[in-house]
Coordinates of C-alpha atoms and ligand atoms in Angstrom, one line a residue:
Chain A
M27 CA 53.0 -30.2 27.6
A28 CA 53.4 -27.3 25.2
L29 CA 50.2 -28.4 23.4
V30 CA 48.3 -28.2 26.6
T31 CA 49.2 -24.5 27.1
V32 CA 49.0 -23.4 23.6
R33 CA 45.4 -24.8 23.0
P34 CA 43.6 -22.6 25.6
L35 CA 45.5 -19.6 24.2
I36 CA 44.2 -20.3 20.7
H37 CA 40.8 -20.7 22.1
Q38 CA 41.0 -17.4 24.0
R39 CA 42.1 -15.6 20.8
L40 CA 39.3 -17.2 18.7
M41 CA 36.7 -16.7 21.4
P42 CA 35.3 -13.4 19.9
F43 CA 35.1 -15.1 16.5
F44 CA 33.2 -18.2 18.0
R45 CA 30.8 -15.8 19.7
L46 CA 30.1 -14.0 16.6
Q47 CA 29.6 -17.2 14.8
A48 CA 27.2 -18.4 17.4
R49 CA 25.2 -15.1 17.4
L50 CA 25.0 -15.3 13.6
A51 CA 23.8 -18.8 13.8
T52 CA 21.1 -17.8 16.3
R53 CA 20.0 -14.8 14.2
L54 CA 19.8 -17.0 11.0
N55 CA 17.9 -19.6 13.0
D56 CA 15.5 -17.0 14.3
R57 CA 15.1 -15.7 10.7
A58 CA 14.5 -19.1 9.3
K59 CA 12.0 -19.8 12.1
G60 CA 10.3 -16.5 11.5
F61 CA 10.0 -17.2 7.7
V62 CA 8.6 -20.7 8.3
C63 CA 6.0 -19.3 10.7
M64 CA 5.2 -16.6 8.2
M65 CA 4.6 -19.0 5.3
Q66 CA 2.5 -21.2 7.6
E67 CA 0.4 -18.2 8.6
F68 CA 0.1 -17.0 5.1
F69 CA -1.0 -20.4 3.9
Y70 CA -3.7 -20.5 6.5
F71 CA -4.8 -17.0 5.7
A72 CA -5.1 -18.0 2.0
M73 CA -7.1 -21.2 2.9
R74 CA -9.5 -19.1 5.0
S75 CA -9.9 -16.6 2.3
F76 CA -10.9 -19.3 -0.2
R77 CA -13.0 -21.2 2.2
S78 CA -15.0 -17.9 3.0
I79 CA -16.1 -17.7 -0.7
V80 CA -19.2 -19.6 0.4
M81 CA -20.3 -16.4 2.2
L82 CA -20.3 -14.5 -1.0
P83 CA -24.1 -14.0 -1.1
R84 CA -23.8 -12.3 2.3
Y85 CA -21.1 -9.9 1.2
W86 CA -22.3 -9.4 -2.3
S87 CA -22.6 -5.6 -2.1
D88 CA -19.0 -5.4 -0.7
T89 CA -18.0 -7.5 -3.6
L90 CA -19.7 -5.2 -6.2
T91 CA -18.0 -2.2 -4.6
Q92 CA -14.7 -3.8 -4.9
M93 CA -15.3 -4.9 -8.4
S94 CA -16.0 -1.4 -9.4
Q95 CA -13.0 0.0 -7.4
S96 CA -10.4 -2.5 -8.5
G97 CA -11.9 -3.3 -12.0
T98 CA -13.7 -0.4 -13.5
E99 CA -11.6 2.2 -12.1
S100 CA -8.4 0.5 -13.3
I101 CA -9.3 0.8 -16.9
P102 CA -7.5 4.1 -17.6
I103 CA -4.1 2.8 -16.3
V104 CA -4.5 -0.4 -18.2
L105 CA -5.4 1.5 -21.4
V106 CA -2.4 3.9 -21.1
S107 CA 0.2 1.2 -20.3
S108 CA -0.9 -1.3 -22.9
I109 CA -1.2 1.2 -25.8
A110 CA 2.4 2.4 -24.9
I111 CA 3.7 -1.2 -24.9
G112 CA 1.9 -2.2 -28.2
C113 CA 3.2 0.8 -30.0
L114 CA 6.8 0.3 -28.6
I115 CA 6.9 -3.4 -29.5
T116 CA 5.8 -2.8 -33.0
L117 CA 8.2 -0.1 -33.5
E118 CA 11.2 -1.9 -32.2
V119 CA 10.5 -5.3 -33.6
G120 CA 9.5 -3.8 -36.9
N121 CA 12.8 -2.0 -37.2
Q122 CA 14.9 -5.2 -36.3
L123 CA 13.0 -7.3 -38.8
A124 CA 13.2 -4.7 -41.4
Q125 CA 17.1 -4.9 -41.2
L126 CA 16.8 -8.7 -41.6
G127 CA 14.4 -8.2 -44.6
G128 CA 11.4 -9.7 -42.8
K129 CA 9.3 -6.7 -42.1
S130 CA 6.2 -8.6 -43.0
L131 CA 6.6 -10.7 -39.9
T132 CA 6.1 -7.7 -37.7
P133 CA 2.3 -8.2 -37.1
R134 CA 2.9 -11.9 -36.0
A135 CA 5.8 -11.0 -33.8
T136 CA 3.8 -8.1 -32.1
A137 CA 0.8 -10.3 -31.7
L138 CA 2.7 -13.1 -29.9
S139 CA 4.5 -10.8 -27.5
V140 CA 1.4 -8.8 -26.8
I141 CA -1.0 -11.6 -26.4
R142 CA 1.2 -14.1 -24.6
E143 CA 3.4 -11.9 -22.5
M144 CA 3.3 -8.2 -22.5
G145 CA -0.5 -7.8 -22.3
P146 CA -0.8 -10.0 -19.1
I147 CA 2.4 -9.0 -17.5
V148 CA 1.8 -5.2 -18.0
T149 CA -1.7 -5.6 -16.6
G150 CA -0.5 -7.7 -13.7
L151 CA 2.2 -5.3 -12.7
M152 CA 0.0 -2.2 -13.1
L153 CA -2.8 -4.0 -11.0
S154 CA -0.2 -5.1 -8.5
A155 CA 0.7 -1.3 -8.1
R156 CA -2.8 0.2 -8.2
V157 CA -5.0 -2.6 -6.7
G158 CA -2.3 -4.0 -4.4
A159 CA -1.5 -0.5 -3.0
R160 CA -5.1 0.0 -2.3
Y161 CA -5.8 -3.2 -0.6
G162 CA -2.6 -3.0 1.4
S163 CA -3.1 0.5 2.6
E164 CA -6.8 0.2 3.3
L165 CA -6.5 -2.9 5.4
G166 CA -3.3 -1.7 7.0
A167 CA -5.0 1.4 8.1
M168 CA -7.9 -0.6 9.4
K169 CA -5.4 -2.8 11.3
I170 CA -3.6 0.0 13.1
S171 CA -6.8 1.8 14.0
E172 CA -8.0 -1.6 15.5
Q173 CA -11.1 -1.7 13.1
I174 CA -10.1 -5.3 12.2
D175 CA -9.9 -6.2 15.9
A176 CA -13.3 -4.5 16.4
L177 CA -14.8 -6.7 13.6
R178 CA -13.5 -9.8 15.4
A179 CA -14.6 -8.5 18.8
F180 CA -18.1 -8.1 17.6
G181 CA -18.3 -11.4 15.9
T182 CA -17.6 -10.7 12.2
D183 CA -15.0 -12.7 10.4
P184 CA -12.6 -10.0 9.0
I185 CA -11.4 -12.4 6.3
A186 CA -14.8 -13.0 5.0
K187 CA -15.8 -9.4 5.3
L188 CA -12.6 -7.7 3.9
V189 CA -10.5 -10.2 2.0
M190 CA -13.0 -12.5 0.2
P191 CA -14.9 -9.7 -1.6
R192 CA -11.5 -8.3 -2.7
L193 CA -10.3 -11.7 -3.9
V194 CA -13.6 -12.4 -5.8
A195 CA -13.5 -8.9 -7.3
A196 CA -9.9 -9.4 -8.5
L197 CA -10.6 -12.9 -9.9
S198 CA -13.5 -11.6 -11.9
M199 CA -12.0 -8.3 -13.1
F200 CA -8.5 -9.1 -14.0
L201 CA -9.5 -11.4 -16.9
P202 CA -11.5 -8.7 -18.8
L203 CA -8.9 -6.1 -17.9
T204 CA -6.2 -8.3 -19.5
A205 CA -8.4 -8.9 -22.5
L206 CA -8.8 -5.2 -22.9
S207 CA -5.1 -4.6 -22.5
I208 CA -4.3 -7.2 -25.2
F209 CA -6.8 -5.6 -27.6
I210 CA -5.6 -2.0 -27.0
G211 CA -1.9 -3.2 -27.3
L212 CA -2.8 -4.7 -30.7
V213 CA -4.6 -1.5 -31.8
G214 CA -1.6 0.5 -30.7
G215 CA 0.5 -1.9 -32.8
A216 CA -1.7 -1.4 -35.8
V217 CA -1.4 2.3 -35.6
V218 CA 2.4 2.2 -35.6
A219 CA 2.5 -0.6 -38.2
S220 CA 0.5 1.5 -40.6
S221 CA 1.9 4.9 -39.9
Y222 CA 5.6 4.1 -39.3
H223 CA 6.2 0.7 -41.1
H224 CA 3.6 1.3 -43.9
I225 CA 1.9 -2.0 -43.3
D226 CA -1.7 -1.9 -44.4
S227 CA -4.2 -2.4 -41.5
S228 CA -6.1 -5.3 -43.1
V229 CA -2.7 -7.0 -43.8
Y230 CA -1.7 -6.4 -40.1
W231 CA -5.0 -7.7 -38.6
N232 CA -4.9 -10.7 -40.9
A233 CA -1.4 -11.5 -39.9
V234 CA -2.3 -11.0 -36.2
L235 CA -5.4 -13.0 -36.0
N236 CA -5.1 -15.9 -38.6
P237 CA -2.2 -17.7 -37.2
L238 CA -3.4 -17.5 -33.5
V239 CA -4.0 -20.9 -31.9
V240 CA -5.7 -22.0 -28.7
K241 CA -2.3 -22.2 -27.0
D242 CA -1.8 -18.4 -27.4
W243 CA -5.1 -17.6 -25.7
L244 CA -4.5 -20.2 -23.0
V245 CA -1.2 -18.6 -22.1
A246 CA -2.8 -15.2 -22.0
F247 CA -5.9 -16.0 -20.0
L248 CA -4.5 -18.6 -17.6
K249 CA -2.3 -15.8 -16.1
P250 CA -4.9 -13.2 -14.8
P251 CA -6.6 -15.5 -12.2
F252 CA -3.2 -16.4 -10.8
F253 CA -2.1 -12.8 -10.7
A254 CA -5.4 -12.0 -9.0
I255 CA -4.8 -14.5 -6.3
I256 CA -1.2 -13.5 -5.8
I257 CA -1.9 -9.8 -5.6
T258 CA -5.0 -10.0 -3.3
L259 CA -3.6 -12.4 -0.9
V260 CA -0.1 -11.0 -0.6
C261 CA -1.2 -7.4 -0.2
C262 CA -4.2 -8.2 2.1
Y263 CA -1.9 -10.4 4.2
N264 CA 0.6 -7.6 4.6
G265 CA -2.1 -5.0 5.4
F266 CA -3.6 -7.4 8.0
N267 CA 0.0 -7.6 9.6
A268 CA 0.7 -3.9 9.6
R269 CA 2.1 -2.6 12.9
G270 CA 3.6 0.6 14.2
G271 CA 1.5 3.6 13.1
T272 CA 1.4 5.3 9.7
V273 CA 4.9 4.2 9.0
G274 CA 3.8 0.7 9.5
V275 CA 1.1 1.0 7.0
G276 CA 3.5 2.5 4.5
A277 CA 5.9 -0.4 5.0
A278 CA 3.2 -3.1 4.8
T279 CA 1.9 -1.5 1.5
I280 CA 5.3 -1.4 0.0
K281 CA 6.1 -4.9 1.0
G282 CA 2.9 -6.2 -0.5
I283 CA 3.5 -4.5 -3.8
V284 CA 7.2 -5.6 -4.1
V285 CA 6.5 -9.2 -3.1
S286 CA 3.4 -9.5 -5.2
S287 CA 5.1 -7.9 -8.3
C288 CA 8.0 -10.4 -7.9
F289 CA 5.6 -13.4 -7.7
V290 CA 3.6 -12.0 -10.6
L291 CA 6.8 -12.0 -12.8
I292 CA 7.7 -15.5 -11.6
A293 CA 4.3 -16.9 -12.1
N294 CA 4.2 -15.4 -15.6
F295 CA 7.3 -17.2 -16.5
Y296 CA 6.2 -20.6 -15.3
I297 CA 2.8 -20.4 -16.8
S298 CA 4.2 -19.6 -20.2
K299 CA 6.7 -22.3 -19.9
L300 CA 4.3 -24.9 -18.7
V301 CA 1.8 -24.2 -21.5
L302 CA 4.3 -23.8 -24.3
E303 CA 6.1 -27.0 -23.3
N304 CA 3.1 -29.1 -22.8
L305 CA 0.7 -28.1 -25.5
Chain B
M4 CA -16.9 -13.1 35.8
I5 CA -13.5 -13.1 34.2
E6 CA -10.7 -15.2 35.6
F7 CA -7.0 -15.2 34.8
K8 CA -5.0 -18.3 36.0
N9 CA -1.2 -17.8 35.8
V10 CA -1.4 -16.4 32.3
H11 CA 1.9 -15.9 30.4
L12 CA 2.2 -14.0 27.2
Q13 CA 5.3 -13.4 25.1
Y14 CA 6.0 -11.5 21.9
G15 CA 9.3 -12.9 20.5
D16 CA 11.7 -12.7 23.4
H17 CA 9.7 -9.9 25.1
A18 CA 7.7 -11.4 27.9
V19 CA 4.7 -9.1 28.4
L20 CA 2.8 -11.1 31.0
Q21 CA 4.6 -13.4 33.4
G22 CA 2.1 -15.4 35.3
V23 CA -0.8 -13.1 35.9
S24 CA -3.7 -14.2 38.0
F25 CA -6.8 -12.4 39.1
V26 CA -10.6 -12.4 39.2
I27 CA -12.9 -9.8 37.8
P28 CA -16.4 -10.0 39.4
D29 CA -19.6 -9.1 37.7
A30 CA -21.4 -5.8 38.3
K31 CA -18.4 -4.1 39.6
I32 CA -15.9 -1.6 38.1
T33 CA -12.3 -3.0 38.1
A34 CA -9.6 -0.8 37.1
V35 CA -6.4 -2.1 35.5
L36 CA -3.6 0.4 36.1
G37 CA 0.0 0.4 34.7
P38 CA 2.5 2.3 32.8
S39 CA 2.5 2.6 29.1
G40 CA 3.6 -0.7 27.4
S41 CA 3.0 -2.8 30.6
G42 CA 0.5 -4.9 28.8
K43 CA -2.9 -3.4 29.8
S44 CA -4.4 -3.5 26.3
T45 CA -3.0 -7.0 26.0
I46 CA -5.0 -8.2 29.0
I47 CA -8.2 -6.8 27.5
R48 CA -7.4 -8.5 24.1
L49 CA -6.8 -11.8 26.0
M50 CA -10.2 -11.4 27.7
L51 CA -11.9 -11.2 24.3
G52 CA -9.9 -14.1 22.8
L53 CA -8.3 -11.7 20.2
I54 CA -5.0 -13.1 21.2
K55 CA -4.1 -16.4 22.8
P56 CA -1.9 -16.8 25.9
N57 CA 1.4 -18.9 25.7
A58 CA 0.4 -20.5 28.9
G59 CA -2.3 -20.3 31.7
E60 CA -6.1 -20.2 31.6
I61 CA -8.6 -17.5 30.9
L62 CA -12.1 -18.3 32.1
V63 CA -15.2 -16.3 31.2
D64 CA -18.2 -17.2 33.4
G65 CA -16.4 -20.5 34.0
V66 CA -15.7 -21.4 30.4
N67 CA -12.0 -21.6 29.4
I68 CA -11.5 -19.5 26.3
S69 CA -7.7 -19.8 26.0
H70 CA -7.8 -22.3 23.1
M71 CA -11.3 -21.7 21.8
K72 CA -11.8 -21.5 18.0
E73 CA -12.8 -18.2 16.5
K74 CA -16.3 -19.3 15.7
D75 CA -17.1 -20.6 19.2
L76 CA -15.9 -17.3 20.7
F77 CA -18.8 -15.2 19.4
P78 CA -21.3 -16.2 22.3
I79 CA -18.6 -15.2 24.7
R80 CA -17.6 -12.0 23.0
K81 CA -21.4 -11.1 22.8
K82 CA -21.4 -10.9 26.7
M83 CA -18.5 -8.3 26.6
G84 CA -18.7 -5.0 24.8
M85 CA -15.4 -3.5 23.9
V86 CA -14.5 0.1 23.7
F87 CA -11.1 0.4 21.9
Q88 CA -8.3 2.8 22.9
G89 CA -8.7 4.6 19.6
N90 CA -12.5 3.9 19.3
A91 CA -12.0 1.7 16.2
L92 CA -15.1 3.2 14.6
F93 CA -15.6 2.5 10.9
D94 CA -14.6 5.7 9.3
S95 CA -16.5 5.3 6.1
L96 CA -19.8 4.7 8.0
T97 CA -22.1 7.3 9.6
A98 CA -22.7 7.4 13.4
E99 CA -26.0 5.6 12.8
E100 CA -24.5 3.0 10.5
N101 CA -21.7 2.3 12.9
L102 CA -24.3 1.4 15.6
A103 CA -26.4 -0.7 13.1
F104 CA -23.4 -2.4 11.5
F105 CA -23.0 -5.4 13.9
L106 CA -26.7 -5.8 14.4
R107 CA -27.1 -6.3 10.7
E108 CA -24.0 -8.5 10.5
N109 CA -24.6 -10.8 13.3
L110 CA -28.2 -10.9 14.4
R111 CA -31.1 -11.8 12.3
L112 CA -33.4 -8.8 13.2
E113 CA -36.1 -7.0 11.4
E114 CA -35.0 -3.6 9.9
A115 CA -37.6 -1.9 12.2
E116 CA -36.1 -3.6 15.3
I117 CA -32.6 -2.5 14.2
A118 CA -33.8 1.0 13.7
K119 CA -35.4 1.1 17.1
R120 CA -32.2 -0.2 18.9
V121 CA -30.1 2.3 17.0
R122 CA -32.4 5.2 17.9
D123 CA -32.2 4.1 21.6
M124 CA -28.5 4.0 21.5
I125 CA -28.2 7.4 19.8
H126 CA -30.4 8.8 22.6
F127 CA -28.2 7.0 25.2
A128 CA -25.0 8.4 23.6
Q129 CA -26.6 11.9 23.4
L130 CA -25.9 12.1 19.7
E131 CA -29.2 13.3 18.6
G132 CA -28.8 15.4 15.4
F133 CA -25.4 13.7 14.7
E134 CA -26.8 10.4 13.2
D135 CA -25.7 11.1 9.7
K136 CA -22.2 12.4 10.6
L137 CA -19.0 10.5 9.8
P138 CA -16.9 9.6 12.9
D139 CA -14.1 12.0 11.7
T140 CA -16.4 15.0 12.0
L141 CA -17.4 14.3 15.6
S142 CA -15.6 15.6 18.7
G143 CA -13.4 13.3 20.8
G144 CA -16.0 13.0 23.5
M145 CA -18.7 12.2 20.9
K146 CA -16.6 9.5 19.2
K147 CA -16.0 7.9 22.6
R148 CA -19.8 8.0 23.4
L149 CA -20.5 6.5 20.0
A150 CA -17.9 3.7 20.7
I151 CA -19.5 3.1 24.1
G152 CA -22.9 2.9 22.4
R153 CA -21.6 0.4 19.9
A154 CA -20.1 -1.6 22.7
L155 CA -23.6 -1.9 24.3
I156 CA -25.4 -2.9 21.1
F157 CA -25.6 -6.7 21.9
G158 CA -26.6 -5.9 25.5
P159 CA -23.4 -7.2 27.2
S160 CA -23.1 -7.9 30.9
M161 CA -19.6 -6.6 31.1
V162 CA -17.9 -3.6 29.2
L163 CA -14.2 -3.4 28.5
F164 CA -12.8 0.1 28.3
D165 CA -9.3 0.6 27.0
E166 CA -8.1 4.0 28.2
P167 CA -11.4 5.7 27.7
T168 CA -10.5 9.2 29.0
V169 CA -7.2 9.6 27.3
G170 CA -7.0 12.8 25.2
L171 CA -10.4 14.1 26.4
D172 CA -10.9 17.5 27.9
P173 CA -11.9 17.5 31.7
L174 CA -15.6 17.9 31.0
S175 CA -15.7 15.1 28.4
T176 CA -13.7 13.0 30.8
K177 CA -16.2 13.5 33.6
R178 CA -19.0 12.7 31.2
I179 CA -17.4 9.4 30.1
L180 CA -16.7 8.5 33.8
D181 CA -20.3 9.3 34.6
V182 CA -21.5 7.0 31.9
I183 CA -19.3 4.2 33.2
H184 CA -20.6 4.7 36.7
D185 CA -24.3 4.9 35.6
L186 CA -23.9 1.7 33.6
R187 CA -23.1 0.0 36.8
T188 CA -25.6 1.6 39.1
D189 CA -28.5 1.8 36.6
R190 CA -28.0 -1.3 34.5
G191 CA -26.0 -3.5 36.8
L192 CA -23.1 -3.8 34.1
G193 CA -19.6 -4.7 35.2
A194 CA -16.7 -2.9 33.7
V195 CA -13.0 -3.4 33.2
L196 CA -11.3 0.0 33.0
V197 CA -7.9 0.0 31.7
T198 CA -6.1 3.3 32.5
H199 CA -2.9 4.9 33.5
L200 CA -4.7 7.8 35.2
I201 CA -5.1 7.7 39.0
H202 CA -8.0 10.1 38.7
D203 CA -10.2 7.6 36.7
V204 CA -9.5 5.0 39.4
E205 CA -10.3 7.2 42.3
T206 CA -13.6 8.4 40.7
V207 CA -15.2 5.3 39.6
A208 CA -13.3 2.1 40.4
D209 CA -14.5 -0.4 43.0
S210 CA -11.3 -2.3 42.8
V211 CA -7.8 -1.9 41.2
L212 CA -5.2 -4.2 39.8
I213 CA -1.8 -2.7 39.3
L214 CA 0.4 -4.2 36.5
F215 CA 4.1 -3.7 36.5
H216 CA 6.8 -5.5 34.7
G217 CA 4.4 -8.3 33.5
K218 CA 3.1 -9.0 37.2
I219 CA 0.2 -7.9 39.2
V220 CA 1.7 -6.1 42.1
F221 CA -1.5 -4.9 43.7
N222 CA -5.1 -6.2 43.8
D223 CA -7.5 -4.6 46.3
V224 CA -9.9 -1.6 46.7
P225 CA -8.4 1.8 45.7
E226 CA -8.4 3.1 49.3
K227 CA -5.8 0.5 50.3
M228 CA -3.3 1.7 47.7
Q229 CA -1.8 4.0 50.2
E230 CA -0.9 1.1 52.4
C231 CA 0.8 -0.9 49.6
D232 CA 4.6 -1.0 50.1
H233 CA 5.6 -2.0 46.6
P234 CA 8.1 0.5 45.4
F235 CA 6.4 1.1 42.1
V236 CA 3.0 1.8 43.7
A237 CA 4.4 4.0 46.3
S238 CA 6.4 6.1 43.8
F239 CA 3.4 6.2 41.4
L240 CA 1.1 7.6 44.2
Q241 CA 3.6 10.2 45.0
H242 CA 4.1 11.3 41.3
P243 CA 1.2 9.9 39.3
E244 CA 2.2 12.1 36.3
D245 CA 5.5 10.2 36.0
I246 CA 3.9 6.8 35.7
D247 CA 5.9 5.9 32.5
Ligands
ATP27 N1 1.6 -7.7 18.0 C1 2.6 -7.4 18.8 N2 3.9 -7.8 18.5 C2 4.9 -7.6 19.3 N3 4.8 -6.9 20.4 C3 3.7 -6.4 20.8 C4 2.5 -6.6 20.0 N4 1.4 -6.0 20.6 C5 2.0 -5.4 21.7 N5 3.3 -5.7 21.8 C6 4.1 -5.2 22.9 O1 3.6 -5.6 24.1 C7 3.7 -4.6 25.1 C8 2.4 -4.4 25.8 O2 1.6 -3.8 24.9 P1 0.2 -3.2 25.3 O3 -0.4 -2.5 24.1 O4 -0.6 -4.2 26.0 O5 0.5 -2.0 26.3 P2 -0.3 -1.0 27.1 O6 -0.1 -1.2 28.5 O7 -1.7 -1.0 26.6 O8 0.3 0.4 26.7 P3 -0.4 1.8 26.3 O9 -0.6 2.5 27.6 O10 0.7 2.5 25.5 O11 -1.6 1.5 25.5 C9 4.4 -3.4 24.5 O12 5.7 -3.4 24.8 C10 4.2 -3.7 23.1 O13 5.2 -3.1 22.3
MG28 MG1 -2.9 0.2 25.5

C-alpha cells in the first residue's frame, strides 16, 4: 500500500529531470540527424564537383583565372612561411644534435622534416587560410546576394561554373606550390646551417639530397592533391550554404577554414603513416 | 500557366507554406501580397524549381516540376524570367556582359546575334551609355531595369518579380510598374508580382493572392479586397504601412 503512494511521489519529484532528459535526447537526435543530412549533402556536392570536370573545356577561362588567383598569387605567402620554417627547424634541430655530438646529422634531419612534413603541411595550412578564405567568402557573398540562385534560374549549373574551376585550379597549383615550399625551406635550412652551425653548403646539400628515396618524395607529393580537394570542397560547400547576411558570409568562411585546416592536419598524418608503413 | 496544388513547405520545424493552392493564368499580372517572412519569395523559388516542396504539386503549363531533376528544369525555367529581390546581378561583369552572360552560357548563338539581342535589351532597359558600367555604379532603378532586361533575355512568357519596387524612389517605382504593365499590354507577357506594397497591387495587378501564416487567405481581383472579411486583410487595408 505504502509503495503505491510513494511511487507517484518519486515520479513527480523526478519529472523535471525526465523532461530535461527527453529534451536533451531530442536535441541530440536532431543534431545527429542534421549531421547525417549534412554529410550526405556534402558527399553529393563532392560527387557533382568531380563529375562536372568533364565540362572543363567550357569553363577553361574561369579555371585559368582561378589558377592565377589561387596559385600564382599564393607564392609570396608560401615563400615567407616556408623559409621561416626551414630556418627554424635547422636552428633548433642543429642545436639539439650538437648537444648529443651529432651535428653532422642536421642536414638529414632538416631534409626529412621539411620534405615529408613541414613543407606540405605549412603549404596546406597557408593555402587553407588564403585560398579557402577566398573561396568561402566569394561564394558566400554570391549565395546571399542570390547570384548562385540566378545561375540556376537561368540554366547554368553553379557547381560546374563556380566549384569545378576552383577544384581543378587547386589540384593543379598546390603541387608546384608545395615543391616550391620544400625547395625554399631547404634553402633557408642551408643558410642557417652554414651561417649558424658552420656546416659547409656542399656538405649540407650532399647530406640532404643523397640519402633521399622515392618514399620521401611520395609522402611529400601525395599530400597536396588531397589538401586541394579538402580545402576546395569544404570551403566552397560552406560558401554555398551561407545564410543570414554579411554575418553569415563571415561565419561560413570561418567554418570552412577551421574545418578544412583540421582535415588537412588529419589527412597529413594518415598519408604519412600509410606511406611510411607500407613502403 | 502555373498551378500550385496543396503545396506544403517546411524549414526544420518552421512550416512556411501549409497547403497552398492557386492558379496563375498566362498574360495576366498576378500579385502575391503578404507580410515579411510569410513565404512570398519561397513561392517564387518553388515556381522555378529552385527549392522542392515537402508535399503537393507544382505544375507549369501542365508539367509537374515538383520532383524534376535540375537538368530537365531548364526548358521550364526558360519560359520564366526571374527578377530577384536584390537583383542578383553579377557584380564583376558590366551591364552589357550581365545581359550577354546567359546567352553565351546556354544558347549556341553567333556573337553577332548575341550583340544584337544585348543591344535591343539595353535599349529596352533605357541603359544606353551605361553598357560598360559595373552594376555597383548604377542607380537602384537602373539596376532593377538591368535585372528586368536580363530576365527577358530568353524571351520568356512569364516574368517573376520579387519585390521589384522596394527601396526605389517614387519616380523609379512608377517607371518599373510601367514596364511591368507594358510587358503585358505590348508583349502579352504574364507576371507574378511579389510585394508587400498595396500601391503596387492597385496600380498594375489583375488579380491578387494574399498570403498569411502559410495559407492563401484571399484570391480574387484587387477591387474585391474591400469585401474580404478575413481579419488580416481588413486590418491590412486599414493600415497598409503596418503590414508586418
Ligand atoms: N533556407 C532557409 N532555411 C530556413 N529558413 C528559411 C530559408 N529560407 C527562408 N526561410 C524562412 O522562411 C520564411 C519565408 O521566407 P521568404 O524569404 O519566402 O519570406 P518573404 O515573404 O519573401 O519575406 P520578405 O518580405 O522579407 O522578403 C522566413 O521565415 C525565413 O526565415
Ligand atoms: Mg522575399
